[in-house]
Coordinates of C-alpha atoms and ligand atoms in Angstrom, one line a residue:
M1 CA -6.4 -28.4 26.3
T2 CA -2.9 -28.2 24.6
I3 CA -3.2 -26.2 21.7
I4 CA 0.7 -26.4 19.1
I5 CA 1.5 -22.9 17.9
P6 CA 4.5 -23.8 16.0
V7 CA 7.2 -20.6 15.4
L8 CA 8.5 -20.1 12.2
G9 CA 12.1 -19.6 11.1
D10 CA 11.1 -16.0 10.7
Q11 CA 8.9 -15.7 12.9
L12 CA 10.8 -14.5 16.1
T13 CA 9.0 -11.7 17.4
P14 CA 7.9 -12.4 20.4
T15 CA 4.3 -10.2 19.9
L16 CA 3.7 -12.3 17.4
P17 CA -0.2 -12.2 16.4
A18 CA -0.4 -16.5 17.4
L19 CA 1.5 -15.7 20.9
M20 CA -1.0 -12.9 21.4
Q21 CA -4.1 -14.3 22.3
A22 CA -2.3 -17.4 23.2
D23 CA -2.3 -18.5 27.1
P24 CA 1.0 -19.9 28.2
Q25 CA -0.3 -22.1 31.0
N26 CA -2.2 -24.4 28.5
S27 CA 0.3 -23.5 24.8
V28 CA 3.0 -25.8 23.6
I29 CA 5.7 -23.3 20.8
L30 CA 6.9 -25.9 19.2
M31 CA 10.2 -24.5 17.1
M32 CA 12.0 -26.6 14.0
E33 CA 14.3 -26.9 12.0
V34 CA 13.9 -29.3 9.4
M35 CA 15.6 -30.4 5.8
E36 CA 12.9 -29.5 3.5
E37 CA 12.9 -25.9 4.9
A38 CA 17.0 -25.4 5.3
S39 CA 17.4 -27.6 1.9
Y40 CA 14.0 -26.3 -0.4
V41 CA 17.0 -24.2 -2.8
P42 CA 20.8 -25.1 -1.3
H43 CA 20.0 -22.0 1.1
H44 CA 24.4 -20.2 1.7
P45 CA 25.6 -22.2 5.0
K46 CA 25.8 -18.4 6.3
K47 CA 21.8 -17.8 5.9
I48 CA 21.3 -21.6 7.8
A49 CA 23.2 -20.6 10.4
F50 CA 21.7 -17.2 11.4
L51 CA 17.8 -18.8 11.2
F52 CA 18.9 -21.6 13.0
S53 CA 20.7 -19.3 15.6
A54 CA 18.4 -16.8 15.6
M55 CA 15.9 -19.7 16.3
R56 CA 17.6 -21.6 19.5
H57 CA 18.1 -17.3 20.8
F58 CA 14.8 -16.8 20.7
A59 CA 14.0 -20.4 22.6
V60 CA 15.6 -19.5 25.2
E61 CA 13.8 -15.8 25.2
L62 CA 10.0 -16.9 24.7
R63 CA 11.6 -19.8 28.0
D64 CA 12.7 -16.6 30.5
A65 CA 9.5 -15.2 29.7
G66 CA 7.2 -18.2 30.5
W67 CA 5.8 -20.0 27.8
R68 CA 6.8 -24.3 27.4
V69 CA 8.9 -24.7 23.9
D70 CA 9.3 -27.1 22.4
Y71 CA 12.9 -26.8 20.5
I72 CA 13.8 -29.9 17.4
T73 CA 17.4 -29.3 16.2
L74 CA 17.8 -30.7 12.7
D75 CA 20.2 -33.6 14.5
E76 CA 17.8 -34.4 16.9
E77 CA 17.3 -38.4 16.5
G78 CA 13.8 -38.7 14.9
N79 CA 13.6 -35.0 13.7
S80 CA 11.2 -36.4 10.0
G81 CA 12.2 -33.4 7.8
S82 CA 9.1 -31.2 7.7
F83 CA 6.8 -28.4 9.3
I84 CA 4.2 -31.7 8.8
G85 CA 5.8 -34.1 10.3
E86 CA 7.2 -32.6 13.0
V87 CA 3.6 -30.8 14.0
A88 CA 2.2 -34.5 14.2
R89 CA 5.2 -35.9 16.9
A90 CA 4.0 -32.9 18.8
I91 CA 0.5 -33.7 19.0
K92 CA 1.3 -37.4 20.6
R93 CA 3.9 -35.8 22.4
H94 CA 1.9 -33.0 24.1
G95 CA -1.3 -34.5 23.5
A96 CA -2.2 -31.9 21.6
K97 CA -6.1 -31.1 20.6
A98 CA -5.7 -27.7 18.5
I99 CA -3.2 -26.4 16.7
A100 CA -2.3 -21.9 16.7
L101 CA -0.1 -21.5 14.7
T102 CA 1.0 -17.2 12.5
E103 CA -0.1 -16.9 8.2
P104 CA 3.4 -17.9 7.0
S105 CA 5.5 -15.9 5.1
E106 CA 5.8 -17.8 1.6
W107 CA 3.1 -19.2 -0.5
R108 CA 4.7 -22.3 -0.2
V109 CA 4.4 -23.3 2.7
M110 CA 0.5 -21.3 3.8
Q111 CA -0.4 -24.1 0.5
D112 CA 1.2 -26.8 3.0
L113 CA -0.6 -25.7 5.8
K114 CA -3.6 -25.6 4.6
G115 CA -3.5 -28.8 5.2
W116 CA -2.9 -29.9 8.0
Q117 CA -6.2 -29.3 9.4
A118 CA -7.5 -32.6 6.9
Q119 CA -3.9 -34.4 7.3
L120 CA -3.3 -33.9 11.5
N121 CA -7.6 -34.2 11.8
L122 CA -7.3 -31.0 14.6
P123 CA -8.9 -28.3 14.5
V124 CA -5.9 -25.6 12.6
T125 CA -6.7 -21.5 13.3
I126 CA -3.8 -19.5 11.6
C127 CA -4.0 -15.5 11.9
P128 CA -3.0 -12.7 10.5
D129 CA 0.7 -11.6 10.7
D130 CA 0.2 -7.9 11.5
R131 CA 4.1 -7.4 11.3
F132 CA 3.4 -5.4 8.1
I133 CA 1.8 -2.2 7.8
C134 CA 0.1 -2.5 4.8
S135 CA -2.1 -6.4 4.6
A136 CA -2.4 -8.1 1.8
D137 CA -6.3 -7.8 1.5
A138 CA -5.3 -3.5 1.8
F139 CA -2.6 -3.5 -0.8
A140 CA -5.1 -5.6 -2.8
E141 CA -7.9 -3.0 -2.5
W142 CA -4.8 0.1 -3.2
A143 CA -4.5 -1.9 -6.6
E144 CA -7.2 -2.4 -7.7
G145 CA -8.8 -1.0 -10.3
R146 CA -5.8 0.7 -11.0
K147 CA -4.1 1.5 -15.3
S148 CA -0.6 1.2 -12.7
L149 CA 1.0 -0.4 -9.9
R150 CA 4.1 2.6 -9.7
M151 CA 5.9 1.8 -6.4
E152 CA 5.8 6.3 -6.3
Y153 CA 2.1 6.0 -4.9
F154 CA 2.0 3.3 -3.5
Y155 CA 4.5 5.3 -0.8
R156 CA 3.1 8.0 -0.6
E157 CA -0.1 7.1 0.7
M158 CA 2.1 5.2 3.4
R159 CA 3.2 8.1 4.0
K160 CA -0.1 9.4 5.0
K161 CA -1.1 6.4 6.6
T162 CA 2.0 6.8 9.9
G163 CA 3.2 9.8 9.8
L164 CA 5.8 9.2 8.8
L165 CA 7.9 12.4 7.5
M166 CA 4.8 14.4 6.7
D167 CA 4.6 18.0 7.8
G168 CA 0.7 18.1 8.3
D169 CA -0.9 16.7 5.0
K170 CA 2.4 17.6 3.1
P171 CA 5.3 15.9 2.7
E172 CA 8.7 17.2 4.7
G173 CA 10.6 19.5 2.5
N174 CA 7.7 19.8 0.3
A175 CA 8.8 17.2 -1.8
W176 CA 8.2 12.8 -1.5
N177 CA 11.4 11.6 -3.2
Y178 CA 15.0 12.5 -2.5
D179 CA 16.0 10.1 -4.8
S180 CA 18.1 12.8 -7.7
E181 CA 20.6 13.6 -4.9
N182 CA 21.1 9.7 -3.7
R183 CA 23.4 9.3 -7.1
K184 CA 27.6 10.4 -6.3
P185 CA 29.8 7.7 -6.5
A186 CA 31.7 6.9 -3.8
G187 CA 36.2 6.5 -3.7
H188 CA 38.1 5.0 -0.9
D189 CA 38.9 8.1 0.4
L190 CA 35.2 8.5 2.6
F191 CA 35.0 7.3 5.8
M192 CA 33.1 4.2 5.6
P193 CA 31.9 2.6 8.6
T194 CA 32.3 -0.9 9.7
P195 CA 29.5 -3.2 10.6
P196 CA 29.1 -4.0 14.8
R197 CA 30.4 -7.8 13.8
F198 CA 28.8 -10.4 17.0
E199 CA 31.3 -12.3 18.6
P200 CA 29.7 -16.2 18.0
D201 CA 28.8 -17.4 21.1
A202 CA 28.0 -21.1 22.3
I203 CA 24.4 -21.3 20.7
T204 CA 26.1 -19.8 17.6
R205 CA 29.2 -22.0 17.8
D206 CA 27.0 -25.5 17.9
V207 CA 25.0 -24.5 14.9
L208 CA 28.0 -23.2 12.8
D209 CA 29.4 -27.0 13.7
L210 CA 26.4 -28.1 12.8
V211 CA 26.2 -26.4 9.7
G212 CA 29.3 -27.1 8.3
A213 CA 28.9 -31.0 8.7
R214 CA 25.7 -30.6 6.9
F215 CA 26.0 -28.2 3.9
A216 CA 29.5 -28.7 3.8
D217 CA 28.7 -28.5 -0.6
N218 CA 26.8 -25.7 -0.4
F219 CA 28.0 -22.5 -2.4
G220 CA 29.6 -20.0 0.5
T221 CA 32.0 -19.9 3.0
L222 CA 30.6 -19.9 7.4
D223 CA 34.3 -18.0 8.0
N224 CA 34.2 -15.3 9.4
Y225 CA 30.2 -15.8 10.1
W226 CA 29.5 -12.3 12.5
F227 CA 25.8 -11.7 12.3
G228 CA 24.0 -11.3 15.3
A229 CA 20.9 -13.6 16.4
T230 CA 19.5 -12.0 19.2
R231 CA 16.6 -8.4 19.2
A232 CA 19.6 -6.9 21.6
D233 CA 22.0 -7.6 19.0
A234 CA 20.0 -6.6 15.9
E235 CA 19.2 -3.0 18.2
Q236 CA 22.2 -2.4 18.4
A237 CA 23.0 -3.1 14.7
L238 CA 20.9 -0.7 14.2
D239 CA 21.8 1.8 16.2
H240 CA 25.4 1.3 15.6
F241 CA 23.4 1.6 11.3
I242 CA 21.9 5.8 12.7
E243 CA 25.2 6.6 13.9
Y244 CA 27.5 6.1 11.7
A245 CA 26.4 5.3 8.1
L246 CA 22.6 6.6 7.8
A247 CA 24.7 10.5 7.2
A248 CA 26.0 9.5 4.2
F249 CA 23.0 6.5 3.0
G250 CA 21.5 8.9 1.2
D251 CA 24.2 10.2 -0.5
Y252 CA 26.1 7.0 -1.6
Q253 CA 23.2 4.5 -2.1
D254 CA 23.9 3.6 -5.5
A255 CA 28.6 3.3 -4.6
M256 CA 29.8 0.4 -5.7
L257 CA 33.8 -0.2 -4.7
R258 CA 36.1 -2.2 -4.7
G259 CA 37.3 -4.5 -1.3
E260 CA 34.4 -2.6 0.2
K261 CA 31.4 -4.0 0.7
F262 CA 28.9 -2.5 2.8
L263 CA 29.7 1.0 3.0
Y264 CA 27.2 3.4 3.5
H265 CA 24.2 0.7 3.9
S266 CA 22.2 -0.7 7.3
L267 CA 22.5 -4.6 6.7
L268 CA 19.5 -4.5 8.6
S269 CA 16.9 -7.0 5.8
L270 CA 17.8 -9.9 7.3
Y271 CA 17.0 -9.2 11.4
M272 CA 13.7 -7.4 9.8
N273 CA 12.4 -10.0 7.5
V274 CA 13.3 -12.3 10.6
G275 CA 11.1 -10.8 12.8
L276 CA 14.1 -9.5 15.6
L277 CA 13.8 -5.4 13.9
A278 CA 10.1 -4.7 13.6
P279 CA 10.4 -2.2 11.0
L280 CA 7.8 0.7 11.9
A281 CA 9.8 0.9 14.8
V282 CA 13.4 1.0 12.7
C283 CA 11.5 4.0 10.2
R284 CA 10.1 6.1 13.8
R285 CA 14.1 5.8 14.4
V286 CA 15.7 7.0 11.8
E287 CA 12.6 9.8 11.2
A288 CA 13.9 11.2 14.8
A289 CA 17.9 11.2 13.5
Y290 CA 16.1 13.3 10.6
R291 CA 14.2 15.5 13.3
C292 CA 16.9 15.8 15.5
G293 CA 19.6 16.7 13.3
K294 CA 21.8 14.3 12.7
V295 CA 21.1 13.1 9.6
P296 CA 20.0 15.1 5.9
L297 CA 16.3 14.5 4.5
N298 CA 17.7 12.6 1.2
A299 CA 19.1 10.5 4.0
A300 CA 16.0 9.7 5.9
E301 CA 13.8 9.7 3.0
G302 CA 15.7 7.8 0.7
F303 CA 15.9 4.9 3.7
I304 CA 12.5 5.4 4.8
R305 CA 10.8 4.5 1.4
Q306 CA 12.8 1.8 1.4
I307 CA 11.4 0.1 3.8
I308 CA 7.3 0.9 3.9
G309 CA 7.3 1.4 -0.1
W310 CA 9.8 -1.1 -1.4
R311 CA 9.8 -3.8 0.9
E312 CA 5.8 -2.7 2.0
Y313 CA 5.3 -2.9 -1.9
V314 CA 6.7 -6.0 -3.3
R315 CA 5.2 -8.3 -0.3
G316 CA 1.5 -6.8 -2.1
I317 CA 2.5 -7.8 -5.6
Y318 CA 3.7 -11.0 -3.8
W319 CA 0.5 -12.0 -1.8
R320 CA -1.7 -10.4 -5.3
E321 CA 0.5 -12.2 -7.8
M322 CA 1.5 -15.8 -6.8
P323 CA 0.9 -18.9 -7.7
D324 CA 1.3 -18.2 -11.2
Y325 CA 4.2 -15.5 -10.9
V326 CA 6.8 -17.5 -10.1
E327 CA 6.4 -19.0 -13.8
R328 CA 6.6 -15.7 -15.8
N329 CA 8.7 -14.9 -18.3
A330 CA 7.6 -12.3 -20.2
L331 CA 11.1 -11.1 -22.7
D332 CA 10.6 -15.4 -23.2
A333 CA 14.0 -15.8 -21.3
T334 CA 15.1 -19.1 -21.8
R335 CA 19.5 -19.4 -20.6
D336 CA 20.5 -21.6 -18.1
L337 CA 22.2 -19.1 -15.8
P338 CA 26.0 -19.3 -16.4
A339 CA 28.6 -21.5 -13.6
F340 CA 29.7 -19.0 -12.3
Y341 CA 27.6 -17.8 -10.2
W342 CA 28.1 -20.6 -8.6
S343 CA 31.9 -20.2 -8.4
G344 CA 32.3 -16.4 -8.9
D345 CA 34.8 -17.9 -11.3
T346 CA 34.2 -14.8 -14.6
D347 CA 37.0 -12.8 -15.5
M348 CA 33.8 -9.7 -15.3
E349 CA 35.0 -7.7 -12.5
C350 CA 32.0 -5.7 -11.2
L351 CA 30.6 -9.6 -11.2
R352 CA 33.5 -11.1 -9.9
Q353 CA 33.3 -9.1 -7.0
T354 CA 29.5 -8.9 -6.2
I355 CA 29.5 -13.0 -6.9
G356 CA 33.0 -13.1 -4.5
Q357 CA 30.8 -11.0 -2.0
T358 CA 28.1 -13.4 -2.2
R359 CA 30.1 -16.1 -1.1
D360 CA 31.3 -14.2 1.5
E361 CA 28.8 -12.9 3.0
A362 CA 26.0 -13.9 2.1
Y363 CA 25.3 -10.3 1.4
A364 CA 25.6 -7.8 -1.5
H365 CA 24.4 -4.8 -1.5
H366 CA 21.0 -3.7 -3.8
I367 CA 22.4 -2.2 -6.5
Q368 CA 25.0 -4.9 -7.3
R369 CA 22.2 -7.1 -6.7
L370 CA 19.8 -4.8 -8.9
M371 CA 23.1 -3.5 -11.4
V372 CA 25.6 -6.3 -12.2
T373 CA 24.0 -10.1 -11.1
G374 CA 20.6 -8.8 -12.6
N375 CA 22.0 -6.9 -15.1
F376 CA 23.9 -9.1 -16.0
A377 CA 20.8 -11.8 -16.0
L378 CA 18.9 -10.4 -18.3
I379 CA 21.0 -8.6 -20.8
A380 CA 22.4 -12.2 -22.1
G381 CA 18.9 -13.8 -21.7
V382 CA 18.9 -15.7 -18.7
D383 CA 16.1 -18.1 -17.0
P384 CA 13.9 -15.7 -14.5
K385 CA 12.7 -19.3 -12.6
Q386 CA 16.7 -20.0 -12.0
L387 CA 18.0 -16.5 -11.6
H388 CA 14.8 -16.2 -8.9
E389 CA 16.4 -19.5 -7.6
W390 CA 19.9 -18.1 -7.0
Y391 CA 19.1 -14.9 -5.4
L392 CA 16.5 -17.3 -2.7
A393 CA 19.2 -19.6 -2.3
V394 CA 22.3 -17.4 -1.1
Y395 CA 21.8 -14.6 0.3
A396 CA 21.3 -14.7 4.2
D397 CA 17.3 -12.2 4.0
A398 CA 16.0 -14.1 1.1
F399 CA 12.3 -14.6 1.4
E400 CA 10.6 -15.3 -1.5
W401 CA 8.0 -13.3 -0.7
V402 CA 10.8 -10.3 -0.8
E403 CA 13.1 -11.8 -3.2
L404 CA 10.5 -12.9 -5.8
P405 CA 8.8 -9.8 -6.7
N406 CA 12.7 -8.5 -7.0
T407 CA 13.9 -10.3 -8.8
L408 CA 11.4 -11.5 -11.1
G409 CA 9.4 -7.7 -11.6
M410 CA 12.0 -5.9 -11.0
S411 CA 15.0 -6.8 -12.0
Q412 CA 14.1 -9.4 -15.0
F413 CA 11.2 -7.4 -16.6
G414 CA 9.5 -11.1 -16.1
D415 CA 6.3 -9.3 -15.2
G416 CA 6.3 -7.9 -18.5
G417 CA 5.9 -4.2 -16.5
L418 CA 3.6 -5.0 -14.0
L419 CA 6.2 -3.8 -10.9
A420 CA 8.8 -1.8 -13.1
S421 CA 8.0 0.7 -15.5
K422 CA 11.0 0.3 -18.2
P423 CA 13.7 -2.7 -17.5
Y424 CA 17.2 -2.7 -15.1
A425 CA 19.3 -2.6 -18.2
S426 CA 22.5 -1.0 -18.5
S427 CA 25.5 -1.2 -20.6
G428 CA 28.9 -1.0 -18.6
G429 CA 28.9 2.7 -18.2
Y430 CA 26.4 2.8 -15.7
I431 CA 28.5 0.3 -13.7
N432 CA 31.8 2.5 -14.6
K433 CA 30.3 5.6 -13.5
M434 CA 29.1 4.0 -10.3
S435 CA 31.9 2.3 -9.5
D436 CA 35.6 1.2 -9.6
Y437 CA 34.8 -2.0 -10.8
C438 CA 36.2 -1.1 -15.3
G439 CA 39.5 0.0 -14.3
V440 CA 41.0 -3.1 -12.9
C441 CA 39.1 -5.4 -15.5
R442 CA 40.4 -7.6 -18.6
Y443 CA 37.8 -5.6 -20.9
K444 CA 37.1 -2.0 -22.2
V445 CA 34.8 -0.2 -20.5
A446 CA 34.7 2.5 -23.5
K447 CA 34.7 -0.5 -26.0
K448 CA 32.3 -1.6 -27.9
E449 CA 33.1 -4.0 -29.9
G450 CA 35.4 -7.0 -30.5
A451 CA 37.1 -9.3 -28.1
N452 CA 38.0 -6.9 -25.2
A453 CA 35.6 -4.4 -25.7
C454 CA 33.0 -5.0 -22.1
P455 CA 30.6 -7.5 -22.5
F456 CA 27.6 -5.0 -20.9
N457 CA 27.6 -2.8 -24.2
Y458 CA 26.8 -5.2 -27.0
L459 CA 24.8 -7.6 -24.5
Y460 CA 22.6 -4.3 -23.6
W461 CA 22.6 -3.3 -27.5
D462 CA 22.1 -7.5 -28.3
F463 CA 19.0 -7.4 -26.0
I464 CA 17.5 -4.2 -26.9
A465 CA 17.9 -5.5 -30.5
R466 CA 15.4 -8.8 -29.4
H467 CA 12.8 -7.2 -28.6
E468 CA 13.2 -4.5 -30.5
A469 CA 9.4 -4.2 -31.5
R470 CA 8.4 -4.8 -28.0
F471 CA 10.6 -2.0 -26.4
A472 CA 9.4 0.6 -29.5
K473 CA 5.9 0.6 -27.4
N474 CA 7.1 1.3 -23.9
P475 CA 7.4 4.8 -23.9
R476 CA 10.5 4.1 -21.0
M477 CA 12.3 2.0 -24.0
A478 CA 11.0 3.7 -27.2
M479 CA 14.1 6.0 -27.3
M480 CA 16.7 2.8 -27.2
A481 CA 14.8 1.0 -29.7
R482 CA 14.7 4.2 -31.8
S483 CA 18.4 4.2 -31.5
Y484 CA 19.6 0.4 -32.4
G485 CA 17.1 1.0 -35.7
K486 CA 19.1 3.7 -36.8
F487 CA 22.2 1.8 -36.7
E488 CA 23.9 0.8 -39.7
D489 CA 23.8 -2.7 -41.1
A490 CA 27.2 -2.7 -40.2
K491 CA 27.2 -1.9 -35.9
K492 CA 24.2 -4.4 -35.8
A493 CA 25.9 -6.9 -37.6
Q494 CA 28.4 -6.6 -34.8
I495 CA 27.0 -6.2 -32.1
K496 CA 25.1 -9.8 -32.7
K497 CA 28.9 -11.2 -34.1
D498 CA 29.9 -10.0 -30.5
A499 CA 27.2 -11.7 -28.6
D500 CA 26.8 -14.4 -30.3
R501 CA 29.9 -15.3 -29.5
F502 CA 31.0 -14.2 -26.5
L503 CA 26.7 -16.2 -25.0
E504 CA 28.3 -19.9 -27.1
K505 CA 31.3 -19.0 -24.6
L506 CA 29.4 -18.6 -21.9
S507 CA 26.4 -21.8 -22.2
Ligands
FAD601 P1 19.6 -0.9 2.5 O1 20.2 -0.8 1.7 O2 21.0 0.0 3.4 O3 18.6 -0.3 2.7 C1 17.3 -0.4 4.2 C2 16.4 -1.4 4.3 O4 15.2 -1.0 2.7 C3 16.7 -3.4 4.0 O5 17.1 -3.2 4.8 C4 15.0 -3.9 3.8 O6 14.2 -4.0 4.4 C5 14.7 -2.1 2.7 N1 14.8 -2.6 1.2 C6 15.8 -1.9 0.4 N2 15.7 -1.7 -0.8 C7 14.0 -3.1 -0.6 C8 14.1 -4.2 -1.5 N3 13.6 -4.0 -3.3 N4 12.4 -4.5 -1.7 C9 12.4 -4.7 -0.8 N5 13.5 -4.5 0.6 C10 14.0 -3.4 0.2 N6 15.6 -7.8 -0.1 C11 15.3 -8.5 0.7 O7 15.1 -8.1 1.9 N7 16.1 -10.1 0.2 C12 15.7 -10.9 -0.9 O8 16.1 -11.3 -0.7 C13 16.2 -9.6 -1.5 N8 16.5 -10.1 -2.9 C14 16.4 -9.2 -4.1 C15 16.6 -9.5 -5.4 C16 17.0 -8.4 -6.2 C17 17.7 -8.7 -7.6 C18 17.1 -7.3 -5.9 C19 17.3 -6.4 -7.2 C20 16.5 -7.0 -4.5 C21 16.5 -7.3 -3.9 N9 16.5 -6.6 -2.5 C22 16.2 -8.3 -1.3 C23 16.0 -6.3 -1.6 C24 17.2 -5.3 -1.3 O9 18.6 -5.8 -2.6 C25 17.5 -5.7 0.2 O10 16.9 -5.6 0.7 C26 18.9 -4.8 0.3 O11 19.9 -4.6 -0.2 C27 19.8 -5.7 1.7 O12 21.3 -5.1 2.8 P2 20.7 -3.5 3.2 O13 19.6 -4.1 4.1 O14 22.1 -3.4 3.6 O15 20.1 -3.1 2.8
DLZ602 C1 14.7 -20.1 5.3 C2 14.6 -21.1 6.6 C3 15.4 -22.7 6.9 C4 17.6 -22.3 6.0 N1 15.2 -23.0 7.5 C5 13.9 -23.0 8.7 C6 13.6 -24.6 10.0 O1 14.7 -24.9 10.1 N2 13.0 -23.7 9.5 C7 11.7 -23.1 10.5 O2 11.0 -22.6 10.9 N3 11.9 -22.4 9.4 C8 13.1 -21.9 8.4 N4 13.8 -21.8 7.5 C9 12.8 -20.9 6.9 C10 10.4 -21.0 7.1 O3 11.4 -20.8 5.1 C11 10.1 -19.6 6.7 O4 10.2 -19.7 7.9 C12 8.8 -20.7 5.9 O5 9.7 -20.2 4.4 C13 7.9 -18.7 6.2 O6 7.7 -19.1 4.9
SF4_603 FE1 31.9 -5.2 -15.7 FE2 33.3 -4.7 -18.2 FE3 33.8 -2.6 -16.4 FE4 34.3 -5.4 -16.2 S1 34.4 -3.2 -17.7 S2 33.7 -4.3 -14.7 S3 33.4 -6.7 -16.7 S4 31.3 -2.9 -17.2

């Protein structure tokens, strides 16, 4: 009896549960490039190219390991454009009697898949995805009955569970979190590691031609394509990060510099998110680098926290809160996403830099996403769903399970504080402290009012004003609400005037 095993674009792991329980003799692995997935948001061409190239290389890896792989390219004649359409065609081609696959990472695809059995009239087995440290059920159990779901407490559980950076039952160095040491601004005199570039091979070149021809109108450039495509490439990127960047990762995690797109960041999210690197194995390598004295504790702890803490935590939130999570808009923000998010055409240097490098690389680091593009949208009152669709489209590592809680929850406070204890809103002062953007900006970061003042300055207070009553009840925002309340009427009126003028021009 032939069984079809669909392997989706972010399931590029040889030990995938659906593969582990299959017999290669009677299985056909089905991999599909389909328009439905390639266009549910207008993905950055580099993201599509990365997915297709990694998928095609994985098909080679599977065939070399003895599997039969049926690979459908996007331009193949008869490609129906959808997962179910391609599974139906494959059933006919192979006379298959059953389907088995690993659960998809996104709600949208899971819902679709639940209808397959009835629509295809064949048994469909869905295996749980074991590539995470905390399953969705275990997260729900942890969350059950808690008044607050702060990541920090979840993270401590994950440290205990994995034993990472533990000294018996105590945290290494006697503290769980070294974030306070991780806020140094960077300068151009620092040595910046250059991330490894992977020259496109014949497979990737074919993909680049295809994507260039089919997705030329999408935001983003294919030029200077450098992403890896295989497990070996991803391992090399990890080695490089540990060798050259990890030691300073903690110190400069929040820094931003003009022209320096990567600083000491790992650029590993895209490989982990598609299954080319196992998150726990990555963390064990980082811990080993600390244990042998190669990197300091604040770097290793800071990095491991992002993965076994934030990455696992946002996935737990996603599966617990979907499907209505995507519709939440606690701050009633309704402004359309400004057009410059799709062009980079703005005279605010911080946004110009961040959106420009997003267009060029399908990458921006966490603080650029959170405190530049996210912060601006938050204080300008942009509709969180529109912003979510932008983030989902423009980053090579963007999959809804990780992107949505980060955007809607952490960055936009759209869930009303389920994920973040306070909105990540700031005036220009924070950006000025952590970057060198403001020095060359047409706006003056030190100016609070008038046409030349940094827009983040008056938009920040306008944001506080719009939500004064709500923030007065939030222990972490009450001080700002009180400060605003004490402003003289003339100052309040000026903030409103500047914000209205700016926002009117924006729309
Ligand atoms: P590093 O800075 O080197 O961090 C190491 C690793 O930690 C990352 O590779 C990633 O796997 C993990 N990590 C760090 N922060 C987070 C976080 N907040 N949530 C989950 N994992 C984290 N990350 C994605 O993988 N996909 C997304 O679509 C995505 N969208 C985001 C949207 C917004 C608005 C924000 C604020 C953050 C988003 N993040 C997303 C989290 C984070 O910005 C990226 O993981 C990180 O920038 C990826 O670059 P890196 O690999 O160089 O990370
Ligand atoms: C992101 C993406 C894109 C652009 N294209 C495909 C594709 O053509 N085929 C595929 O299997 N996967 C693709 N992906 C990744 C999927 O969107 C991802 O695997 C699912 O969303 C998981 O729920
Ligand atoms: Fe951004 Fe304001 Fe600084 Fe300009 S002055 S770069 S707008 S924070």
